Amino acid sequence: MENEVLRSEFRPAVPDDLPQIIKLLSQADLPLAGVENHVTSFLLAFRQGSLAGCAGVEQYGSVALLRSVAVDERERNTGLGQEIVRRMLDRLRAGGVEKVVLLTTTAANFFRRFGFRIINRADAPNAVRESLEFQEACPASAIVMHLELTTNEQIENTSSSSAERLERTATIINQHANSGPVGVLERLGVARVSVGSGPARACATLARRIGLELVDRGTYSSFTQDAMSYKEINSLFQNTKDVVQ
């Protein structure tokens, strides 16, 4: 699937692309209001010469409204939608946008992959709330989501190896925990952090040492000095029926 996405052609939209964009959005049952006024801000994806996906944006200074993210039905579940959004976020970041807001009725889980968080409608920036998308196009029941775009300076403050990886992606990645502060990783779009095999190896090593002491001495007292109390252990299982007596 990834190779298929790489073979797609991505480019900014031009006014002549409007009919194709409207057709794709209509098939996806997405609002058309305001599309014509912002058509040149759209990013398009083509497969074999046909429009396969799009993403639009309305920019208001350092704030942007991400809208009209759609993928042709034949191209769904290929990763194309994620790639379009990733490229759009990269473009907005490069253009100095600091905050991105969107409205969705069905795709909240999809956008969480990029670090978007649900917010109250009243907490959206004023410029975005006054947009046609907010005022008329989307229903009042639509979920409002918000993303703080990480600046290049913040990226550079992470370890160099992490910056090289994270600067190129806003999708879910497995990132080692030693790559930087969790807050920065979250703003970069990291949704899962792996601590690696270290803790598992440490636990296995400790278990082996306890076993050897039991065999050699018939006790494991040398390991109990800093052990957790029964109360602390029980607190770990407070939502279950299993407790240590």
Coordinates of N, CA, C and O in Angstrom, one line a residue, residues 119-232:
I119 N -11.8 20.0 21.2 CA -11.9 21.2 22.1 C -13.4 21.6 22.0 O -14.2 21.2 21.1
N120 N -13.8 22.5 22.8 CA -15.1 23.1 22.8 C -15.2 24.1 21.6 O -14.2 24.7 21.3
R121 N -16.3 24.2 21.0 CA -16.5 25.1 19.8 C -16.1 26.5 20.2 O -15.5 27.2 19.4
A122 N -16.5 26.9 21.4 CA -16.2 28.3 21.9 C -14.7 28.6 22.1 O -14.3 29.7 22.1
D123 N -13.9 27.5 22.1 CA -12.5 27.7 22.3 C -11.7 27.8 21.0 O -10.5 28.0 21.1
A124 N -12.4 27.6 19.9 CA -11.7 27.8 18.6 C -11.4 29.3 18.4 O -12.1 30.2 18.9
P125 N -10.3 29.5 17.7 CA -9.9 30.9 17.5 C -11.0 31.7 16.8 O -11.7 31.2 15.9
N126 N -11.1 33.0 17.1 CA -12.2 33.8 16.5 C -12.2 33.8 15.0 O -13.3 33.7 14.4
A127 N -11.1 33.9 14.4 CA -11.1 34.0 12.9 C -11.7 32.7 12.3 O -12.4 32.8 11.3
V128 N -11.4 31.6 12.9 CA -11.9 30.3 12.4 C -13.4 30.2 12.6 O -14.2 29.8 11.8
R129 N -13.9 30.7 13.8 CA -15.3 30.6 14.1 C -16.1 31.5 13.2 O -17.3 31.2 13.0
E130 N -15.5 32.5 12.6 CA -16.3 33.3 11.7 C -16.3 32.8 10.3 O -16.9 33.4 9.4
S131 N -15.6 31.7 10.0 CA -15.5 31.2 8.7 C -16.9 30.6 8.3 O -17.7 30.3 9.1
L132 N -17.1 30.5 7.0 CA -18.3 29.9 6.4 C -18.5 28.5 6.9 O -19.6 28.0 7.1
E133 N -17.4 27.8 7.0 CA -17.4 26.4 7.4 C -18.0 26.2 8.8 O -18.9 25.4 9.0
F134 N -17.6 27.1 9.7 CA -18.2 27.1 11.1 C -19.6 27.6 11.1 O -20.4 27.1 11.8
Q135 N -19.8 28.7 10.4 CA -21.1 29.4 10.5 C -22.3 28.6 9.8 O -23.4 28.6 10.3
E136 N -21.9 28.0 8.6 CA -23.0 27.4 7.8 C -22.8 26.0 7.3 O -23.7 25.2 7.4
A137 N -21.6 25.7 6.9 CA -21.4 24.5 6.2 C -21.5 23.2 7.1 O -22.1 22.2 6.6
C138 N -20.9 23.2 8.3 CA -20.9 22.1 9.1 C -22.0 22.2 10.2 O -22.3 23.3 10.7
P139 N -22.7 21.1 10.5 CA -23.7 21.1 11.6 C -23.2 21.5 12.9 O -22.0 21.3 13.2
A140 N -24.0 22.0 13.8 CA -23.6 22.4 15.1 C -23.1 21.2 15.9 O -22.4 21.3 16.9
S141 N -23.5 20.0 15.5 CA -23.1 18.8 16.2 C -21.7 18.3 15.8 O -21.1 17.4 16.4
A142 N -21.1 19.0 14.9 CA -19.7 18.6 14.4 C -18.7 18.7 15.5 O -18.8 19.7 16.3
I143 N -17.8 17.8 15.6 CA -16.7 17.9 16.6 C -15.6 18.9 16.2 O -15.3 18.9 15.0
V144 N -15.2 19.7 17.1 CA -14.1 20.6 16.8 C -12.8 20.1 17.3 O -12.7 19.6 18.5
M145 N -11.8 20.1 16.5 CA -10.5 19.5 16.9 C -9.4 20.6 16.7 O -9.5 21.4 15.8
H146 N -8.3 20.5 17.4 CA -7.3 21.5 17.4 C -5.9 20.9 17.5 O -5.7 19.8 18.2
L147 N -5.0 21.5 16.8 CA -3.6 21.0 16.8 C -2.6 22.1 16.9 O -2.7 23.1 16.1
E148 N -1.7 22.1 17.8 CA -0.6 23.0 17.9 C 0.5 22.5 17.1 O 1.1 21.5 17.3
L149 N 0.9 23.2 16.0 CA 2.0 22.8 15.2 C 3.3 23.1 15.8 O 3.5 24.2 16.3
T150 N 4.2 22.2 15.8 CA 5.5 22.4 16.4 C 6.4 23.1 15.5 O 6.4 22.8 14.3
T151 N 7.1 24.1 16.0 CA 8.0 24.9 15.1 C 9.3 24.1 14.9 O 9.6 23.1 15.5
N152 N 10.0 24.6 13.9 CA 11.3 24.0 13.6 C 12.3 24.1 14.8 O 13.1 23.2 15.0
E153 N 12.2 25.2 15.5 CA 13.0 25.4 16.7 C 12.7 24.3 17.8 O 13.6 23.7 18.4
Q154 N 11.4 24.0 17.9 CA 11.1 22.9 18.9 C 11.6 21.6 18.4 O 12.0 20.8 19.3
I155 N 11.5 21.3 17.1 CA 12.0 20.1 16.6 C 13.5 19.9 16.9 O 14.0 18.9 17.3
E156 N 14.2 21.0 16.7 CA 15.6 21.0 16.9 C 16.0 20.8 18.4 O 17.1 20.3 18.7
N157 N 15.1 21.1 19.3 CA 15.4 20.9 20.7 C 15.2 19.4 21.1 O 15.6 19.0 22.2
T158 N 14.7 18.6 20.3 CA 14.7 17.1 20.5 C 16.0 16.6 20.1 O 16.9 17.3 19.5
S159 N 16.3 15.3 20.4 CA 17.6 14.8 20.0 C 17.7 14.8 18.4 O 16.7 14.7 17.8
S160 N 18.9 14.9 17.9 CA 19.0 15.0 16.4 C 18.4 13.9 15.7 O 17.8 14.1 14.6
S161 N 18.6 12.7 16.2 CA 18.0 11.5 15.5 C 16.5 11.5 15.5 O 15.9 11.2 14.5
S162 N 15.9 12.0 16.5 CA 14.4 12.1 16.6 C 14.0 13.2 15.6 O 13.0 13.0 14.9
A163 N 14.7 14.3 15.6 CA 14.3 15.4 14.8 C 14.3 15.0 13.3 O 13.4 15.4 12.5
E164 N 15.3 14.3 12.9 CA 15.4 13.8 11.5 C 14.1 13.0 11.1 O 13.6 13.1 10.0
R165 N 13.7 12.1 12.1 CA 12.5 11.3 11.8 C 11.2 12.1 11.9 O 10.4 12.0 11.0
L166 N 11.1 12.8 13.0 CA 9.8 13.5 13.2 C 9.5 14.6 12.3 O 8.3 15.0 12.1
E167 N 10.5 15.3 11.8 CA 10.3 16.4 11.0 C 9.7 16.0 9.7 O 9.0 16.8 9.0
R168 N 9.8 14.7 9.3 CA 9.2 14.3 8.1 C 7.9 13.6 8.2 O 7.3 13.2 7.2
T169 N 7.3 13.5 9.4 CA 6.1 12.8 9.5 C 5.2 13.4 10.6 O 5.7 13.9 11.6
A170 N 3.9 13.3 10.3 CA 2.9 13.7 11.3 C 2.0 12.6 11.6 O 1.0 12.7 12.3
T171 N 2.3 11.4 11.1 CA 1.5 10.2 11.3 C 2.0 9.5 12.6 O 3.0 9.8 13.2
I172 N 1.2 8.4 12.9 CA 1.6 7.6 14.1 C 2.9 6.9 13.8 O 3.1 6.4 12.7
I173 N 3.8 7.0 14.7 CA 5.1 6.3 14.6 C 5.4 5.7 16.0 O 4.9 6.1 17.0
N174 N 6.2 4.6 16.0 CA 6.6 4.1 17.3 C 8.0 4.8 17.5 O 8.9 4.7 16.8
Q175 N 8.0 5.5 18.6 CA 9.2 6.3 18.9 C 9.8 5.8 20.3 O 9.1 5.6 21.2
H176 N 11.1 5.7 20.3 CA 11.7 5.3 21.6 C 11.6 6.4 22.6 O 11.7 7.6 22.3
A177 N 11.4 6.0 23.8 CA 11.1 7.0 24.9 C 12.3 7.9 25.2 O 12.1 9.0 25.7
N178 N 13.5 7.6 24.8 CA 14.6 8.4 25.1 C 14.8 9.5 24.0 O 15.8 10.2 24.0
S179 N 13.9 9.7 23.1 CA 14.1 10.6 22.0 C 13.7 12.1 22.4 O 14.1 13.0 21.6
G180 N 13.1 12.3 23.5 CA 12.8 13.7 23.8 C 11.7 13.8 24.8 O 11.0 12.8 25.1
P181 N 11.4 15.0 25.3 CA 10.2 15.1 26.3 C 8.9 14.7 25.6 O 8.7 14.9 24.4
V182 N 8.1 14.0 26.4 CA 6.8 13.5 25.9 C 5.9 14.6 25.3 O 5.3 14.4 24.3
G183 N 5.9 15.7 26.0 CA 5.1 16.8 25.5 C 5.5 17.3 24.1 O 4.6 17.6 23.3
V184 N 6.8 17.4 23.8 CA 7.2 17.8 22.5 C 6.9 16.7 21.5 O 6.4 17.0 20.4
L185 N 7.1 15.4 21.8 CA 6.8 14.3 20.9 C 5.3 14.3 20.6 O 4.9 14.1 19.4
E186 N 4.4 14.6 21.6 CA 3.0 14.7 21.3 C 2.7 15.8 20.3 O 1.9 15.6 19.4
R187 N 3.3 16.9 20.5 CA 3.0 18.0 19.5 C 3.5 17.7 18.1 O 3.0 18.3 17.1
L188 N 4.5 16.9 18.0 CA 5.0 16.5 16.8 C 4.2 15.4 16.1 O 4.4 15.1 14.9
G189 N 3.2 15.0 16.8 CA 2.3 14.0 16.2 C 2.5 12.5 16.6 O 1.9 11.6 16.0
V190 N 3.4 12.3 17.5 CA 3.7 11.0 18.0 C 2.6 10.5 18.9 O 2.2 11.1 19.8
A191 N 2.0 9.4 18.5 CA 0.8 8.9 19.2 C 1.1 7.7 20.1 O 0.4 7.3 21.0
R192 N 2.3 7.1 19.8 CA 2.7 5.9 20.6 C 4.2 6.0 20.9 O 5.0 6.4 20.1
V193 N 4.5 5.8 22.2 CA 5.9 5.9 22.6 C 6.3 4.5 23.1 O 5.7 4.0 24.0
S194 N 7.4 4.0 22.6 CA 7.9 2.7 23.0 C 9.1 2.9 24.0 O 10.0 3.7 23.7
V195 N 9.1 2.1 25.0 CA 10.3 2.2 25.9 C 11.3 1.2 25.5 O 12.4 1.1 26.1
G196 N 11.0 0.4 24.5 CA 12.0 -0.5 24.0 C 12.0 -1.8 24.8 O 11.2 -2.0 25.7
S197 N 13.1 -2.6 24.6 CA 13.2 -3.9 25.3 C 13.9 -3.8 26.6 O 13.9 -4.7 27.4
G198 N 14.4 -2.6 27.0 CA 15.2 -2.4 28.2 C 14.4 -2.8 29.5 O 15.0 -3.7 30.2
P199 N 13.2 -2.3 29.7 CA 12.5 -2.7 31.0 C 12.2 -4.2 31.0 O 12.3 -4.9 32.1
A200 N 11.9 -4.8 29.9 CA 11.6 -6.3 29.8 C 12.9 -7.1 30.2 O 12.8 -8.0 31.0
R201 N 14.0 -6.6 29.6 CA 15.3 -7.3 29.9 C 15.7 -7.2 31.4 O 16.2 -8.1 32.0
A202 N 15.4 -5.9 31.9 CA 15.7 -5.7 33.3 C 14.9 -6.6 34.3 O 15.4 -7.1 35.3
C203 N 13.6 -6.7 33.9 CA 12.7 -7.6 34.8 C 13.1 -9.0 34.7 O 13.2 -9.7 35.7
A204 N 13.5 -9.5 33.5 CA 13.9 -10.9 33.3 C 15.2 -11.1 34.1 O 15.4 -12.2 34.7
T205 N 16.1 -10.1 34.1 CA 17.4 -10.3 34.8 C 17.2 -10.4 36.3 O 17.8 -11.2 37.0
L206 N 16.3 -9.5 36.8 CA 15.9 -9.5 38.2 C 15.3 -10.8 38.6 O 15.6 -11.4 39.7
A207 N 14.4 -11.3 37.8 CA 13.7 -12.6 38.1 C 14.7 -13.7 38.2 O 14.7 -14.6 39.0
R208 N 15.7 -13.7 37.3 CA 16.7 -14.7 37.3 C 17.6 -14.7 38.5 O 17.9 -15.7 39.1
R209 N 17.9 -13.5 39.0 CA 18.8 -13.3 40.2 C 18.0 -13.8 41.4 O 18.6 -14.4 42.3
I210 N 16.7 -13.5 41.5 CA 15.9 -14.0 42.6 C 15.8 -15.5 42.6 O 16.0 -16.1 43.6
G211 N 15.7 -16.1 41.4 CA 15.6 -17.5 41.3 C 16.9 -18.2 41.7 O 16.9 -19.2 42.5
L212 N 18.0 -17.6 41.3 CA 19.3 -18.1 41.7 C 19.6 -18.1 43.2 O 20.1 -19.0 43.9
E213 N 19.1 -16.9 43.8 CA 19.2 -16.8 45.3 C 18.4 -17.8 46.0 O 18.8 -18.4 47.1
L214 N 17.2 -18.1 45.5 CA 16.3 -19.1 46.1 C 17.0 -20.4 46.1 O 16.9 -21.2 47.0
V215 N 17.6 -20.8 44.9 CA 18.2 -22.1 44.8 C 19.4 -22.2 45.7 O 19.6 -23.2 46.4
D216 N 20.2 -21.1 45.7 CA 21.5 -21.2 46.5 C 21.3 -21.0 48.0 O 22.0 -21.7 48.8
R217 N 20.4 -20.1 48.4 CA 20.3 -19.8 49.8 C 18.9 -20.1 50.4 O 18.8 -20.0 51.6
G218 N 18.0 -20.4 49.6 CA 16.6 -20.7 50.1 C 15.9 -19.4 50.5 O 14.9 -19.5 51.3
T219 N 16.3 -18.2 50.1 CA 15.7 -17.0 50.4 C 15.9 -16.0 49.3 O 16.8 -16.2 48.4
Y220 N 15.1 -14.9 49.3 CA 15.4 -13.8 48.4 C 15.4 -12.5 49.1 O 15.1 -11.4 48.6
S221 N 15.8 -12.5 50.4 CA 15.8 -11.4 51.3 C 16.6 -10.2 50.8 O 16.3 -9.0 51.1
S222 N 17.7 -10.5 50.0 CA 18.5 -9.4 49.5 C 17.8 -8.5 48.5 O 18.2 -7.4 48.2
F223 N 16.6 -8.9 48.0 CA 15.9 -8.2 47.0 C 14.7 -7.4 47.6 O 13.9 -6.8 46.9
T224 N 14.4 -7.6 48.9 CA 13.2 -7.1 49.5 C 13.4 -5.8 50.2 O 12.4 -5.2 50.6
Q225 N 14.6 -5.3 50.3 CA 14.8 -4.0 51.0 C 14.1 -2.9 50.4 O 13.5 -2.1 51.2
D226 N 14.1 -2.7 49.1 CA 13.3 -1.6 48.5 C 12.1 -2.1 47.8 O 11.5 -1.4 46.9
A227 N 11.6 -3.2 48.2 CA 10.3 -3.7 47.6 C 9.1 -2.9 48.0 O 9.1 -2.2 49.0
M228 N 8.1 -2.9 47.1 CA 6.9 -2.2 47.3 C 6.1 -2.8 48.5 O 6.2 -4.0 48.7
S229 N 5.4 -2.0 49.2 CA 4.6 -2.5 50.3 C 3.4 -3.2 49.8 O 3.0 -3.0 48.6
Y230 N 2.7 -4.0 50.6 CA 1.5 -4.6 50.2 C 0.4 -3.6 49.8 O -0.4 -3.7 48.9
K231 N 0.4 -2.5 50.6 CA -0.5 -1.4 50.3 C -0.3 -0.8 48.9 O -1.3 -0.5 48.2
E232 N 1.0 -0.6 48.6 CA 1.3 0.0 47.3 C 0.9 -1.0 46.1 O 0.3 -0.6 45.1

